[in-house]
GROMACS .gro file of C-alpha atoms in nm:
model
  236
    1UNK     CA    1   0.191  -0.183  -2.862
    2UNK     CA    2   0.317  -0.237  -2.509
    3UNK     CA    3  -0.044  -0.327  -2.389
    4UNK     CA    4  -0.061  -0.597  -2.663
    5UNK     CA    5   0.264  -0.735  -2.539
    6UNK     CA    6   0.156  -0.747  -2.176
    7UNK     CA    7  -0.161  -0.933  -2.287
    8UNK     CA    8   0.038  -1.182  -2.479
    9UNK     CA    9   0.284  -1.234  -2.187
   10UNK     CA   10   0.002  -1.284  -1.946
   11UNK     CA   11  -0.164  -1.534  -2.170
   12UNK     CA   12   0.159  -1.730  -2.192
   13UNK     CA   13   0.206  -1.729  -1.816
   14UNK     CA   14  -0.139  -1.826  -1.690
   15UNK     CA   15  -0.069  -2.193  -1.646
   16UNK     CA   16  -0.173  -2.376  -1.332
   17UNK     CA   17   0.183  -2.393  -1.193
   18UNK     CA   18   0.198  -2.011  -1.196
   19UNK     CA   19  -0.123  -1.948  -1.024
   20UNK     CA   20  -0.248  -1.891  -0.672
   21UNK     CA   21  -0.590  -1.875  -0.516
   22UNK     CA   22  -0.633  -1.521  -0.401
   23UNK     CA   23  -0.953  -1.588  -0.208
   24UNK     CA   24  -0.731  -1.702   0.089
   25UNK     CA   25  -0.625  -1.329   0.122
   26UNK     CA   26  -0.964  -1.175   0.096
   27UNK     CA   27  -1.282  -1.179   0.302
   28UNK     CA   28  -1.495  -1.053   0.005
   29UNK     CA   29  -1.591  -1.299  -0.262
   30UNK     CA   30  -1.366  -1.274  -0.565
   31UNK     CA   31  -1.490  -1.303  -0.927
   32UNK     CA   32  -1.134  -1.404  -1.042
   33UNK     CA   33  -0.992  -1.612  -0.764
   34UNK     CA   34  -0.687  -1.749  -0.936
   35UNK     CA   35  -0.420  -1.501  -1.019
   36UNK     CA   36  -0.050  -1.519  -1.122
   37UNK     CA   37   0.191  -1.554  -0.823
   38UNK     CA   38   0.361  -1.213  -0.752
   39UNK     CA   39   0.716  -1.342  -0.831
   40UNK     CA   40   0.588  -1.472  -1.168
   41UNK     CA   41   0.425  -1.149  -1.275
   42UNK     CA   42   0.691  -0.924  -1.133
   43UNK     CA   43   0.959  -1.112  -1.340
   44UNK     CA   44   0.740  -1.042  -1.652
   45UNK     CA   45   0.688  -0.686  -1.551
   46UNK     CA   46   1.060  -0.620  -1.507
   47UNK     CA   47   1.137  -0.769  -1.850
   48UNK     CA   48   0.875  -0.572  -2.030
   49UNK     CA   49   0.982  -0.253  -1.846
   50UNK     CA   50   1.315  -0.290  -2.005
   51UNK     CA   51   1.153  -0.208  -2.348
   52UNK     CA   52   1.036   0.141  -2.229
   53UNK     CA   53   1.277   0.229  -1.953
   54UNK     CA   54   1.482   0.482  -2.170
   55UNK     CA   55   1.168   0.680  -2.243
   56UNK     CA   56   1.111   1.001  -2.047
   57UNK     CA   57   0.933   0.996  -1.708
   58UNK     CA   58   0.617   1.163  -1.858
   59UNK     CA   59   0.605   0.919  -2.148
   60UNK     CA   60   0.630   0.623  -1.911
   61UNK     CA   61   0.364   0.764  -1.679
   62UNK     CA   62   0.147   0.827  -1.981
   63UNK     CA   63   0.184   0.458  -2.068
   64UNK     CA   64   0.079   0.367  -1.720
   65UNK     CA   65  -0.227   0.579  -1.767
   66UNK     CA   66  -0.314   0.391  -2.079
   67UNK     CA   67  -0.265   0.060  -1.908
   68UNK     CA   68  -0.492   0.158  -1.618
   69UNK     CA   69  -0.762   0.275  -1.856
   70UNK     CA   70  -0.743  -0.053  -2.048
   71UNK     CA   71  -0.929  -0.377  -1.965
   72UNK     CA   72  -0.603  -0.556  -1.922
   73UNK     CA   73  -0.586  -0.793  -1.633
   74UNK     CA   74  -0.325  -0.708  -1.383
   75UNK     CA   75  -0.323  -0.354  -1.517
   76UNK     CA   76  -0.281  -0.198  -1.181
   77UNK     CA   77   0.021  -0.423  -1.103
   78UNK     CA   78   0.195  -0.321  -1.418
   79UNK     CA   79   0.116   0.051  -1.395
   80UNK     CA   80   0.198   0.077  -1.015
   81UNK     CA   81   0.517  -0.130  -1.052
   82UNK     CA   82   0.646   0.073  -1.346
   83UNK     CA   83   0.560   0.407  -1.189
   84UNK     CA   84   0.734   0.291  -0.873
   85UNK     CA   85   1.061   0.255  -1.064
   86UNK     CA   86   1.068   0.623  -1.132
   87UNK     CA   87   1.056   0.749  -0.782
   88UNK     CA   88   1.404   0.910  -0.801
   89UNK     CA   89   1.274   1.148  -1.066
   90UNK     CA   90   0.937   1.227  -0.924
   91UNK     CA   91   0.846   1.593  -0.854
   92UNK     CA   92   0.573   1.739  -0.628
   93UNK     CA   93   0.355   1.800  -0.952
   94UNK     CA   94   0.332   1.410  -1.005
   95UNK     CA   95   0.127   1.362  -0.677
   96UNK     CA   96  -0.200   1.475  -0.845
   97UNK     CA   97  -0.170   1.189  -1.094
   98UNK     CA   98  -0.094   0.926  -0.824
   99UNK     CA   99  -0.381   1.054  -0.598
  100UNK     CA  100  -0.615   1.023  -0.891
  101UNK     CA  101  -0.486   0.663  -0.951
  102UNK     CA  102  -0.566   0.583  -0.575
  103UNK     CA  103  -0.908   0.715  -0.589
  104UNK     CA  104  -1.004   0.574  -0.922
  105UNK     CA  105  -0.836   0.236  -0.952
  106UNK     CA  106  -0.763   0.103  -0.597
  107UNK     CA  107  -1.027  -0.132  -0.468
  108UNK     CA  108  -0.847  -0.395  -0.252
  109UNK     CA  109  -0.569  -0.408   0.021
  110UNK     CA  110  -0.310  -0.539  -0.227
  111UNK     CA  111  -0.333  -0.254  -0.474
  112UNK     CA  112  -0.369  -0.003  -0.190
  113UNK     CA  113  -0.042  -0.121  -0.036
  114UNK     CA  114   0.120  -0.150  -0.378
  115UNK     CA  115   0.069   0.214  -0.454
  116UNK     CA  116   0.119   0.323  -0.088
  117UNK     CA  117   0.460   0.150  -0.045
  118UNK     CA  118   0.581   0.158  -0.406
  119UNK     CA  119   0.483   0.513  -0.507
  120UNK     CA  120   0.331   0.732  -0.237
  121UNK     CA  121   0.578   0.639   0.055
  122UNK     CA  122   0.891   0.731  -0.146
  123UNK     CA  123   0.727   1.056  -0.271
  124UNK     CA  124   0.645   1.153   0.097
  125UNK     CA  125   0.993   1.069   0.197
  126UNK     CA  126   1.135   1.309  -0.057
  127UNK     CA  127   0.868   1.568  -0.022
  128UNK     CA  128   0.746   1.567   0.346
  129UNK     CA  129   0.517   1.873   0.260
  130UNK     CA  130   0.288   1.620   0.100
  131UNK     CA  131   0.171   1.502   0.442
  132UNK     CA  132  -0.063   1.794   0.457
  133UNK     CA  133  -0.252   1.657   0.147
  134UNK     CA  134  -0.234   1.294   0.270
  135UNK     CA  135  -0.378   1.374   0.598
  136UNK     CA  136  -0.708   1.482   0.426
  137UNK     CA  137  -0.737   1.123   0.311
  138UNK     CA  138  -0.811   1.013   0.667
  139UNK     CA  139  -1.173   1.157   0.634
  140UNK     CA  140  -1.251   0.990   0.306
  141UNK     CA  141  -1.554   0.768   0.266
  142UNK     CA  142  -1.346   0.532   0.060
  143UNK     CA  143  -1.186   0.279   0.296
  144UNK     CA  144  -0.884   0.240   0.061
  145UNK     CA  145  -0.804   0.601   0.074
  146UNK     CA  146  -0.816   0.605   0.448
  147UNK     CA  147  -0.592   0.299   0.455
  148UNK     CA  148  -0.354   0.481   0.216
  149UNK     CA  149  -0.327   0.775   0.449
  150UNK     CA  150  -0.142   0.540   0.698
  151UNK     CA  151   0.035   0.315   0.446
  152UNK     CA  152   0.185   0.626   0.264
  153UNK     CA  153   0.371   0.704   0.596
  154UNK     CA  154   0.548   0.361   0.629
  155UNK     CA  155   0.843   0.428   0.402
  156UNK     CA  156   0.921   0.764   0.567
  157UNK     CA  157   0.891   0.628   0.928
  158UNK     CA  158   1.109   0.327   0.836
  159UNK     CA  159   1.367   0.585   0.744
  160UNK     CA  160   1.337   0.756   1.082
  161UNK     CA  161   1.110   1.041   0.957
  162UNK     CA  162   0.761   1.182   1.022
  163UNK     CA  163   0.685   1.014   1.354
  164UNK     CA  164   0.474   1.311   1.449
  165UNK     CA  165   0.266   1.263   1.127
  166UNK     CA  166   0.226   0.889   1.206
  167UNK     CA  167   0.082   0.960   1.556
  168UNK     CA  168  -0.147   1.235   1.421
  169UNK     CA  169  -0.277   0.997   1.157
  170UNK     CA  170  -0.322   0.723   1.412
  171UNK     CA  171  -0.509   0.966   1.630
  172UNK     CA  172  -0.767   1.036   1.354
  173UNK     CA  173  -0.811   0.675   1.245
  174UNK     CA  174  -0.788   0.534   1.601
  175UNK     CA  175  -1.148   0.424   1.629
  176UNK     CA  176  -1.222   0.358   1.265
  177UNK     CA  177  -1.466   0.072   1.229
  178UNK     CA  178  -1.322  -0.068   0.901
  179UNK     CA  179  -1.087  -0.358   0.961
  180UNK     CA  180  -0.880  -0.282   0.652
  181UNK     CA  181  -0.817   0.068   0.796
  182UNK     CA  182  -0.741  -0.079   1.138
  183UNK     CA  183  -0.483  -0.314   0.994
  184UNK     CA  184  -0.342  -0.023   0.785
  185UNK     CA  185  -0.266   0.210   1.083
  186UNK     CA  186  -0.170  -0.077   1.290
  187UNK     CA  187   0.087  -0.186   1.033
  188UNK     CA  188   0.215   0.179   1.022
  189UNK     CA  189   0.266   0.177   1.391
  190UNK     CA  190   0.437  -0.164   1.384
  191UNK     CA  191   0.679  -0.037   1.117
  192UNK     CA  192   0.740   0.275   1.341
  193UNK     CA  193   0.869   0.047   1.610
  194UNK     CA  194   1.185  -0.025   1.405
  195UNK     CA  195   1.317   0.333   1.484
  196UNK     CA  196   1.092   0.449   1.765
  197UNK     CA  197   0.987   0.155   1.980
  198UNK     CA  198   0.971   0.351   2.296
  199UNK     CA  199   0.759   0.625   2.147
  200UNK     CA  200   0.518   0.373   1.999
  201UNK     CA  201   0.485   0.175   2.314
  202UNK     CA  202   0.400   0.499   2.494
  203UNK     CA  203   0.145   0.579   2.235
  204UNK     CA  204  -0.010   0.239   2.245
  205UNK     CA  205  -0.034   0.239   2.627
  206UNK     CA  206  -0.202   0.569   2.630
  207UNK     CA  207  -0.453   0.478   2.361
  208UNK     CA  208  -0.505   0.107   2.403
  209UNK     CA  209  -0.850   0.140   2.561
  210UNK     CA  210  -0.980   0.303   2.243
  211UNK     CA  211  -0.783   0.105   1.986
  212UNK     CA  212  -0.964  -0.184   1.818
  213UNK     CA  213  -0.797  -0.504   1.906
  214UNK     CA  214  -0.694  -0.566   1.544
  215UNK     CA  215  -0.492  -0.239   1.539
  216UNK     CA  216  -0.337  -0.297   1.883
  217UNK     CA  217  -0.215  -0.651   1.785
  218UNK     CA  218  -0.056  -0.519   1.456
  219UNK     CA  219   0.113  -0.231   1.632
  220UNK     CA  220   0.280  -0.453   1.901
  221UNK     CA  221   0.352  -0.746   1.674
  222UNK     CA  222   0.737  -0.692   1.671
  223UNK     CA  223   0.788  -0.557   2.033
  224UNK     CA  224   0.948  -0.763   2.305
  225UNK     CA  225   0.730  -1.011   2.486
  226UNK     CA  226   0.722  -0.813   2.806
  227UNK     CA  227   0.597  -0.503   2.628
  228UNK     CA  228   0.341  -0.707   2.435
  229UNK     CA  229   0.209  -0.850   2.774
  230UNK     CA  230   0.178  -0.502   2.924
  231UNK     CA  231   0.011  -0.369   2.606
  232UNK     CA  232  -0.247  -0.666   2.596
  233UNK     CA  233  -0.320  -0.652   2.965
  234UNK     CA  234  -0.671  -0.506   3.022
  235UNK     CA  235  -0.709  -0.214   3.252
  236UNK     CA  236  -1.025  -0.237   3.458
   0.00000   0.00000   0.00000
Protein backbone atom coordinates (compact mmCIF):
# COMPACT_ATOMS: atom_id res chain seq x y z
CA UNK A 1 0.00 0.00 0.00
CA UNK A 2 2.73 2.50 0.94
CA UNK A 3 4.65 1.77 -2.28
CA UNK A 4 1.50 2.54 -4.28
CA UNK A 5 1.15 5.84 -2.41
CA UNK A 6 4.79 6.76 -3.08
CA UNK A 7 4.31 5.98 -6.77
CA UNK A 8 1.23 8.18 -6.93
CA UNK A 9 2.99 11.00 -5.08
CA UNK A 10 5.96 10.89 -7.45
CA UNK A 11 3.66 10.98 -10.48
CA UNK A 12 1.98 14.11 -9.08
CA UNK A 13 5.27 15.84 -8.35
CA UNK A 14 7.13 15.15 -11.57
CA UNK A 15 6.40 18.50 -13.19
CA UNK A 16 9.03 20.64 -14.95
CA UNK A 17 9.22 23.20 -12.14
CA UNK A 18 10.09 20.45 -9.63
CA UNK A 19 12.86 18.84 -11.71
CA UNK A 20 16.61 19.30 -11.99
CA UNK A 21 19.14 17.98 -14.50
CA UNK A 22 21.26 15.50 -12.54
CA UNK A 23 23.80 15.16 -15.36
CA UNK A 24 25.57 18.27 -14.07
CA UNK A 25 26.57 16.31 -10.97
CA UNK A 26 27.81 13.17 -12.73
CA UNK A 27 30.67 12.34 -15.08
CA UNK A 28 28.93 9.13 -16.19
CA UNK A 29 26.10 9.40 -18.72
CA UNK A 30 22.74 9.11 -16.96
CA UNK A 31 19.74 7.30 -18.40
CA UNK A 32 17.27 9.35 -16.36
CA UNK A 33 18.84 12.79 -16.33
CA UNK A 34 15.93 14.76 -14.92
CA UNK A 35 15.05 14.06 -11.30
CA UNK A 36 13.01 15.68 -8.57
CA UNK A 37 14.74 18.41 -6.59
CA UNK A 38 15.93 17.18 -3.21
CA UNK A 39 13.74 19.64 -1.28
CA UNK A 40 10.65 18.52 -3.20
CA UNK A 41 11.16 14.80 -2.72
CA UNK A 42 12.20 15.23 0.92
CA UNK A 43 8.98 17.09 1.68
CA UNK A 44 6.97 14.25 0.14
CA UNK A 45 9.07 11.69 1.99
CA UNK A 46 8.46 13.37 5.34
CA UNK A 47 4.73 13.55 4.70
CA UNK A 48 4.45 9.89 3.76
CA UNK A 49 6.65 8.79 6.66
CA UNK A 50 4.00 10.24 8.95
CA UNK A 51 1.73 7.38 7.92
CA UNK A 52 4.12 4.69 9.20
CA UNK A 53 6.15 6.43 11.90
CA UNK A 54 4.22 4.78 14.76
CA UNK A 55 5.09 1.30 13.59
CA UNK A 56 7.98 -0.64 15.16
CA UNK A 57 11.55 -0.21 14.01
CA UNK A 58 11.59 -3.69 12.49
CA UNK A 59 8.34 -3.10 10.62
CA UNK A 60 9.60 0.20 9.19
CA UNK A 61 12.91 -1.34 8.13
CA UNK A 62 10.93 -4.18 6.56
CA UNK A 63 8.99 -1.60 4.55
CA UNK A 64 12.29 -0.04 3.50
CA UNK A 65 13.46 -3.46 2.30
CA UNK A 66 10.29 -3.81 0.22
CA UNK A 67 10.82 -0.36 -1.29
CA UNK A 68 14.42 -1.15 -2.21
CA UNK A 69 13.39 -4.42 -3.85
CA UNK A 70 10.71 -2.68 -5.91
CA UNK A 71 11.08 -0.92 -9.26
CA UNK A 72 10.01 2.37 -7.70
CA UNK A 73 11.90 5.43 -8.89
CA UNK A 74 13.65 7.21 -5.99
CA UNK A 75 13.34 3.99 -3.98
CA UNK A 76 16.76 4.46 -2.39
CA UNK A 77 15.93 8.00 -1.34
CA UNK A 78 12.77 6.95 0.49
CA UNK A 79 14.32 3.86 2.08
CA UNK A 80 17.50 5.61 3.25
CA UNK A 81 15.62 8.68 4.41
CA UNK A 82 13.13 6.69 6.47
CA UNK A 83 15.75 4.37 7.94
CA UNK A 84 17.81 7.41 8.91
CA UNK A 85 14.95 8.72 11.03
CA UNK A 86 15.32 5.68 13.30
CA UNK A 87 18.97 6.15 14.24
CA UNK A 88 18.18 6.69 17.92
CA UNK A 89 16.79 3.15 18.19
CA UNK A 90 19.39 1.32 16.09
CA UNK A 91 21.18 -1.64 17.59
CA UNK A 92 24.46 -3.19 16.45
CA UNK A 93 22.47 -6.05 14.93
CA UNK A 94 20.93 -3.61 12.42
CA UNK A 95 24.33 -2.99 10.84
CA UNK A 96 24.24 -6.15 8.71
CA UNK A 97 21.10 -4.92 6.97
CA UNK A 98 22.62 -1.52 6.19
CA UNK A 99 25.84 -3.09 4.95
CA UNK A 100 23.77 -5.25 2.61
CA UNK A 101 21.94 -2.16 1.34
CA UNK A 102 25.25 -0.42 0.67
CA UNK A 103 26.67 -3.31 -1.33
CA UNK A 104 23.48 -4.15 -3.21
CA UNK A 105 21.76 -0.85 -3.94
CA UNK A 106 24.35 1.96 -3.93
CA UNK A 107 25.73 2.84 -7.36
CA UNK A 108 26.39 6.58 -7.31
CA UNK A 109 27.92 9.20 -5.01
CA UNK A 110 24.57 10.66 -3.97
CA UNK A 111 23.16 7.42 -2.59
CA UNK A 112 26.55 6.54 -1.10
CA UNK A 113 26.65 9.78 0.84
CA UNK A 114 22.97 9.49 1.80
CA UNK A 115 23.45 6.14 3.49
CA UNK A 116 26.88 7.14 4.81
CA UNK A 117 25.78 10.37 6.49
CA UNK A 118 22.18 9.50 7.30
CA UNK A 119 22.50 5.92 8.52
CA UNK A 120 26.04 4.58 8.87
CA UNK A 121 27.56 7.69 10.47
CA UNK A 122 25.06 7.90 13.33
CA UNK A 123 25.49 4.16 13.90
CA UNK A 124 29.28 4.43 14.18
CA UNK A 125 28.92 7.41 16.53
CA UNK A 126 26.78 5.30 18.86
CA UNK A 127 28.69 2.05 18.37
CA UNK A 128 32.39 2.84 17.72
CA UNK A 129 33.19 -0.87 17.69
CA UNK A 130 31.69 -0.96 14.19
CA UNK A 131 34.82 0.75 12.84
CA UNK A 132 36.50 -2.67 12.74
CA UNK A 133 33.90 -3.84 10.22
CA UNK A 134 33.85 -0.59 8.26
CA UNK A 135 37.63 -0.58 7.85
CA UNK A 136 37.30 -3.81 5.86
CA UNK A 137 35.44 -1.84 3.20
CA UNK A 138 38.63 0.01 2.27
CA UNK A 139 39.82 -3.05 0.32
CA UNK A 140 36.55 -3.60 -1.56
CA UNK A 141 36.56 -3.75 -5.37
CA UNK A 142 33.38 -1.66 -5.24
CA UNK A 143 34.26 2.05 -5.45
CA UNK A 144 31.15 3.06 -3.49
CA UNK A 145 31.94 0.69 -0.63
CA UNK A 146 35.46 2.14 -0.43
CA UNK A 147 34.05 5.68 -0.47
CA UNK A 148 31.57 4.71 2.25
CA UNK A 149 34.44 3.56 4.49
CA UNK A 150 35.43 7.24 4.71
CA UNK A 151 32.01 8.89 4.57
CA UNK A 152 30.75 6.73 7.46
CA UNK A 153 33.33 8.39 9.73
CA UNK A 154 32.23 11.97 9.00
CA UNK A 155 29.44 12.16 11.61
CA UNK A 156 31.65 10.76 14.40
CA UNK A 157 34.59 13.05 13.62
CA UNK A 158 32.28 16.07 13.40
CA UNK A 159 31.41 15.19 16.98
CA UNK A 160 35.06 15.07 18.01
CA UNK A 161 35.37 11.28 17.89
CA UNK A 162 37.42 8.63 16.09
CA UNK A 163 40.21 10.80 14.67
CA UNK A 164 42.61 7.86 14.83
CA UNK A 165 40.23 5.82 12.68
CA UNK A 166 39.97 8.72 10.23
CA UNK A 167 43.74 8.75 9.76
CA UNK A 168 43.96 4.96 9.52
CA UNK A 169 41.29 5.00 6.82
CA UNK A 170 43.01 7.84 4.98
CA UNK A 171 46.29 5.89 5.13
CA UNK A 172 44.69 2.92 3.37
CA UNK A 173 42.87 5.03 0.74
CA UNK A 174 45.74 7.50 0.35
CA UNK A 175 46.75 6.55 -3.20
CA UNK A 176 43.41 5.16 -4.41
CA UNK A 177 43.08 5.85 -8.14
CA UNK A 178 39.30 6.35 -8.15
CA UNK A 179 38.31 10.02 -8.02
CA UNK A 180 35.08 9.26 -6.14
CA UNK A 181 37.11 7.58 -3.40
CA UNK A 182 39.66 10.41 -3.42
CA UNK A 183 36.89 12.96 -2.94
CA UNK A 184 35.32 10.80 -0.23
CA UNK A 185 38.36 10.59 2.00
CA UNK A 186 39.30 14.19 1.22
CA UNK A 187 35.84 15.21 2.43
CA UNK A 188 36.36 13.11 5.57
CA UNK A 189 39.61 14.98 6.30
CA UNK A 190 37.96 18.35 5.59
CA UNK A 191 35.20 17.60 8.09
CA UNK A 192 37.83 16.50 10.61
CA UNK A 193 39.32 20.01 10.48
CA UNK A 194 36.34 21.42 12.38
CA UNK A 195 37.53 19.79 15.60
CA UNK A 196 41.10 18.78 14.73
CA UNK A 197 42.56 21.33 12.32
CA UNK A 198 46.12 21.10 13.67
CA UNK A 199 46.20 17.33 13.52
CA UNK A 200 44.74 17.23 10.01
CA UNK A 201 47.21 19.86 8.78
CA UNK A 202 50.09 17.80 10.16
CA UNK A 203 48.69 14.71 8.47
CA UNK A 204 48.36 16.50 5.14
CA UNK A 205 51.89 17.92 5.31
CA UNK A 206 53.30 14.49 6.09
CA UNK A 207 51.45 12.79 3.24
CA UNK A 208 50.89 15.45 0.58
CA UNK A 209 53.53 14.04 -1.78
CA UNK A 210 51.46 10.82 -1.98
CA UNK A 211 47.95 12.27 -1.91
CA UNK A 212 46.15 12.82 -5.22
CA UNK A 213 45.61 16.53 -5.83
CA UNK A 214 41.85 16.00 -5.63
CA UNK A 215 42.05 14.61 -2.08
CA UNK A 216 44.49 17.30 -1.00
CA UNK A 217 42.28 20.14 -2.22
CA UNK A 218 39.23 18.70 -0.49
CA UNK A 219 41.13 18.15 2.75
CA UNK A 220 42.40 21.74 3.05
CA UNK A 221 39.36 23.52 1.63
CA UNK A 222 38.27 25.06 4.97
CA UNK A 223 41.75 25.77 6.35
CA UNK A 224 43.08 29.34 6.71
CA UNK A 225 44.80 30.74 3.63
CA UNK A 226 48.32 30.50 5.04
CA UNK A 227 47.90 26.79 5.81
CA UNK A 228 46.45 26.17 2.35
CA UNK A 229 49.46 27.84 0.77
CA UNK A 230 51.86 25.68 2.75
CA UNK A 231 49.95 22.53 1.87
CA UNK A 232 49.78 23.34 -1.84
CA UNK A 233 53.43 24.30 -2.11
CA UNK A 234 55.40 21.67 -4.00
CA UNK A 235 58.40 20.17 -2.25
CA UNK A 236 61.17 19.57 -4.74
